[in-house]
Amino acid sequence: MKAPHTCSSEKMNPQTLLLILLLLPAARAFQFTRMAQYVDSHQEEYVEALRDWVAIESDSSNVLKRPDLHHMMEVVAQKLRLMGGTVELVDIGEQELPNGQILALPKVVTAQFGNDTSKHTVCVYGHVDVQPAKLEDGWNTDPYNLTEINGHLYGRGASDNKAPVLAWIHAVGAYQALHMDLPVNVKFVIEGMEETGSNGLDAMILAQRNTFFSDVDYIIISDCGWLSRRPALTYGTRGNCYFFAEVEGPKQDLHSGVYGGSVIEPMTDLIGILDSLISPSGKIQIPGIREAVAPLTDEEWKMYQDIEFDLENYKNKTGVSQLMYDNKVDLLAHMWRYPTVSIHGIEGAFSDPGTKTVIPAKVTGKFSIRQVPNMDPAVVKTQVTDYLHSVFGKRKSPNKLKVSMVIGAKPWLANTQHPLYEAGKAAVNKVFNVDPDLIREGGTIPIARTFQDVTGKSIIMIPIGGFDDGLHSQNEKMSRYNYIEGTKLFIAYLNEVSQIKKTSV
Amino acid sequence: MKAPHTCSSEKMNPQTLLLILLLLPAARAFQFTRMAQYVDSHQEEYVEALRDWVAIESDSSNVLKRPDLHHMMEVVAQKLRLMGGTVELVDIGEQELPNGQILALPKVVTAQFGNDTSKHTVCVYGHVDVQPAKLEDGWNTDPYNLTEINGHLYGRGASDNKAPVLAWIHAVGAYQALHMDLPVNVKFVIEGMEETGSNGLDAMILAQRNTFFSDVDYIIISDCGWLSRRPALTYGTRGNCYFFAEVEGPKQDLHSGVYGGSVIEPMTDLIGILDSLISPSGKIQIPGIREAVAPLTDEEWKMYQDIEFDLENYKNKTGVSQLMYDNKVDLLAHMWRYPTVSIHGIEGAFSDPGTKTVIPAKVTGKFSIRQVPNMDPAVVKTQVTDYLHSVFGKRKSPNKLKVSMVIGAKPWLANTQHPLYEAGKAAVNKVFNVDPDLIREGGTIPIARTFQDVTGKSIIMIPIGGFDDGLHSQNEKMSRYNYIEGTKLFIAYLNEVSQIKKTSV
C-alpha cells in the first residue's frame, strides 16, 4: 500500500523542493540554537564533570603520581563507554627513567562514535595528564580542587587539557541527548603522557595506522589557547627537546664548612655549563642551533603584522617591566618560530626555604630548547651534548657530566588554506560572530607532527582556552565562558566539517 | 659531746697527711676508673636518650618545624631540671624572615650545677637544632629514627650536636650518680638556632655578660669532629656569610613553550650571576675577598705539615676522583684558613623529579662564603652585594635583583698554649692513651667568636665526633665508641680543668 503523500525528492515537485532548500539553513540554525540552549542549561553538570577530573592528580612527570594517572585513563574510558562509544584502553608499554627504573605508561584511550562510511570521520586528540602543581608554589586555591572565582574555574589541568577534552565529549553528548545524528563519525585518542613528551604514543599511532586511523579523515586538536580575547585557529606549534645535565662529584652531600675548599663542587660546574647555554639577551650559544632555523619570509612577516596582539596588555599579563622585544612581529616570531632555551631548575640541590650549608653531591640541571622548522631533535641532541661536554671539558673538573635528552618533540605547521580551516572560520563565526585570528603556538603538541608524518591526514587546532589561563603555572584556570561557548563551538564545527567535499582530504 | 676519732686535718699528724697526699693520685685514678665503668654500664640508657632527642625534628632552617624546635628546647630544660640544675629558658626574641614573616626564636636553655666559688666554673655550649633531612635525600634509614648499624648510630643531629650535648650532661650525671663532688662548677648554654647562624644568641650573651657569664672562667664547645681516628683539640673555626640572591621577573611562573622567547627569564639571570662568583678551579672572583685574608705564616705551615692527615683516605671518604689540592698543607689551609664559596641551591625553580616546562617567576640562589681571619662579615656583605649588582647591571635585564646576607658569622682562633689546651691533652691521654692533634675546623661555630669578643673568656673546643660522621649530609651518624668514650673524656676533662691554677684565666 502506497502512502497518499510522499516526501521523496524523486517525486517532489520542483516548487516544494525549492521551498525546502530555502528553509534548510533556517532549520540548521534552529538546530544549533536548540543545541546551544541544551549546552547552556547543562553547564553545571559540565563544571561538575571538570571538577571530578581536576581532582585526579594525573601528573605525568611525577612517578609517585603514576597510580593517579592510570586511574584518570580508566575514568575517561568509562565515561566514553557509558555514552555508548566503542572504547579501548591501549597498552603502550613501559618507560625507562633516567635512574634505570621501569614504569608502566598510562594506557591510551581510543573511542569511536558512529560508523557511517558516507560521512567524514574526525579524530579528536586530547590529553588528561597535567603539569606538577603544589599549593606551596603560590596557588591561591588547592590546585586539585576546582574553585570558581568570578567566572574562572581554577585548577591544575583545567585549561590544559581537561576542559577541552570534556567539551568535545559533551559536544558529542549533546547530539546524542537531542537525538540528532552526529554529522560526522567521531573518534577520540586521549593520552596521559603529553606533558612529558607523549612517550609511547608515536609507536601506538604507527601501529594503528592501518586500523584505528585508516578511516580517519581529519585530526582535531584543542590543546592550546587564544592569543587575545578574539577566538583563534592555530596552524603551528614549536617542538621541544628537554635535557638533563647531571654533574656528579662526591659520593654524598657534604658540609660546606667542613669540606668547602677541598673539593670542586658539582654545583659550581653545573652553574658554569648552564650559564654557557644562553647570552644575557637571550641568544642561544650552542653552535648550529640558530643556523638550522628556517628564515622568516615576507609573507610570514605580513601575517604577524595583521594579528590582533596588544604588546602592552601582554606585558601586563606577564608582569614584566620589559619584554624581550618591543615590537609585535619580533615578539610573535620569537614566541612561535624561533627556538628558545629555558632553564627550569636543578634537582638534587637545596631548594627548600632556609639556609642549608650543603655541598650537593649530584645535581641535575633541567633545561629545554623549543624546536622550530627546520630543526631536527636528533641533531639538536648531538649539538647540545657535544657543546656541554666541550664547555665542561675546559673546566678540567674531576666531576662527571652526563647529558641526556629526555623529550624530543618536533614542531608542526599546517596549511591555513585547507577546507578544515575554512570550516573552523565558519564555526567561530556562528558561535562568536567574529573571524578567528590565525595563530601559532609557542608550546608543543607532539602528536600534531606525528599525525602529520605517520597518517598523512590533515590537522586543525581549535583552541578554546583563554589567553590568560596560566598553563603550567600557578592558578591555572578555564573560564566558564570559554568552556561553555567552546562546547558550542565544537558542536558547530562537527556540522561544518560534514559540509567539506569528500575529495578535500 | 666529742667524737672519739676526728679526721680534721688540723689535728692530723704530718705522717698521716703525707700518706694521704701520696695516695691521692691513686685515689683519683680509681675514681676515674669507677666513673668509666659507670659510663660503660649505662651506655644503653645514653643511646636511648640520644634516640629520644634525634626523634625530635628540630630543624631550625625550616619554619614549618619551629614547633618541634620549641619542644626540643623544653625537653633539654626538663632533663637538666630533673638533675637538679638551676635551669632557665631564656627568651631571645623573634626573627624576621626574608618574606617579612615574624617568627619566635627558640628559647636558649641555661643551667647551672654547683656554686662553689673556690672552684673554677666552666660553661659548656652546645646546640640541639639540626640541618634539614629527608629520607628522599638519599638516607639509608629514617633520619629521625636513630638506627644502629655496626656500632654507628645513624640519625640527623646525632653527631651535630645532640650526642656531644648529651655526653656533657651524662658526664655531670655520672659525678652525681656516684656521689662525687663536681670538681668544677658546670654551666650549660644550649641553643636552637646554630644551624642558621645562632640568631639572637649574641644579644643574649651580651645581655647576660655580667650575670650568668660573670663567674664563668672557661667556655667549652664540642660542636666539631676529629680529623682522623686520632682524637683532636680544635683551636680555630671559619665563620660564614650566607647570601640569598633573589631574581624576580614575571608576576607568576610561565609556560616555557608559550612564553619562551618573549621574556628575559629570571633563571638565566640568576645562573649568570651565580656563575660569576667563582672560577672553575675554585678561585673566588668577588673583588676584595681574597685580599683581606691573613697571610699563611711559616709557623702555620709547619703545624699543618705535622698533622696526621691521609689525603688518600680523605679522597676515598669524600668519593671524589681528585681533590682541589694534592698536598696536605694546601688542602688543610683551604679547608681551615682560606675562604670558600659554596652554591647550595635555588629556591623557586623546578627541583622535583620529572620534566616541568616552566619559566620560574622568582628564583633565589643560595650561597655562602666561609670567613677567615681577617675578613669582616659587614665588609663581605657590601663586597658581595656590590659585585652581584654590578654583574647583574651589565646584563641589562628588566628583572629585579635583591641580595641579602641572612647569616654573618665571624671566624674564631684560640691560643693553643693556654692551660685549657694542656688540660685537654691530659684528658685525651687519660682516656685514649694518645696525644691529640691540634686542628682547626672549616665549619662555623658562631658562638666561639662571640664568647671571645663579649665575655673575654678563654675557649676550648673538644670534639668527640668522628671524622666520617657526615655532618649536614645524608646518613649522619655518631659512633657508639665516640659517644661513650667521649662521655668519659668529658668526665676526665672536668677533673683536669679543676687542676688549672686560679690565675690562668
Tab-separated table of C-alpha atoms in Angstrom, chain B residues 158 243 389:
chain	number	residue	atom	x	y	z
B	158	ALA	CA	73.324	12.523	66.110
B	243	PHE	CA	73.562	35.009	50.975
B	389	HIS	CA	74.600	44.150	41.354
